[in-house]
């Protein structure tokens, strides 16, 4: 049985990670687990799971001098939308990666009934807008 079809399934599959639930006002579930980072630079790598119409907060990323991207996202399973602010039709699917190169705000989401598990790498961190 494939447990990687819901946020609850991902948390059960990786119980050794410290999962933090994140609210999604639109419904669905979001949870993230920090896998590495450097507080000095803001660098962070995380597993991020979303299901059933969940929408991440609108945010932007800080630039880190010498890095070719501000965020790199690899989809492990499922489908995630809203990642590419320059292409609203872009869908990130399992096995694919997208790199964002500027600080344009974006708001990843999954469709109603959908699911995505991704790895985010943010070399200088992010800032939630509207807070």
Phi, psi and omega in degrees: 000132178276110180280348186271060177230003180204162176299316179299320179294320178295316180297324178290326181286334181234063185290342181283347178273153176268107183267138176240120177284142181237131181294146173230102184303336181278356182105183183075183183234145174225135173215145180228153177227121178287127182252347179176161178174177180217106183302328182296318182263344185086359180301134180212141173235132182214152166271139185223120182242136180223144174214164170050054175083012181295146180231126177289159174296148174295129184209169176226170182237149177274147178275141173245118183306132178093352179261141183278355180213161175260340174204137173239130182235126175244127179271122179273321177201149179091203182218135177233137179244171175078011182277327185255102183295342178273348181217090183296347179269354183294133176236125176270123183244166183309132178089000182246158181230145172229137176250131174262136188250358179218181186263026177297130179300145176211165187213087181299149178206166171239153181289160174304130183080357183270180182202147171209141170237120183230163168250122174259135170237118181238101186298338179226016177083187184219170178225124176284133181270150179087009178244000000 
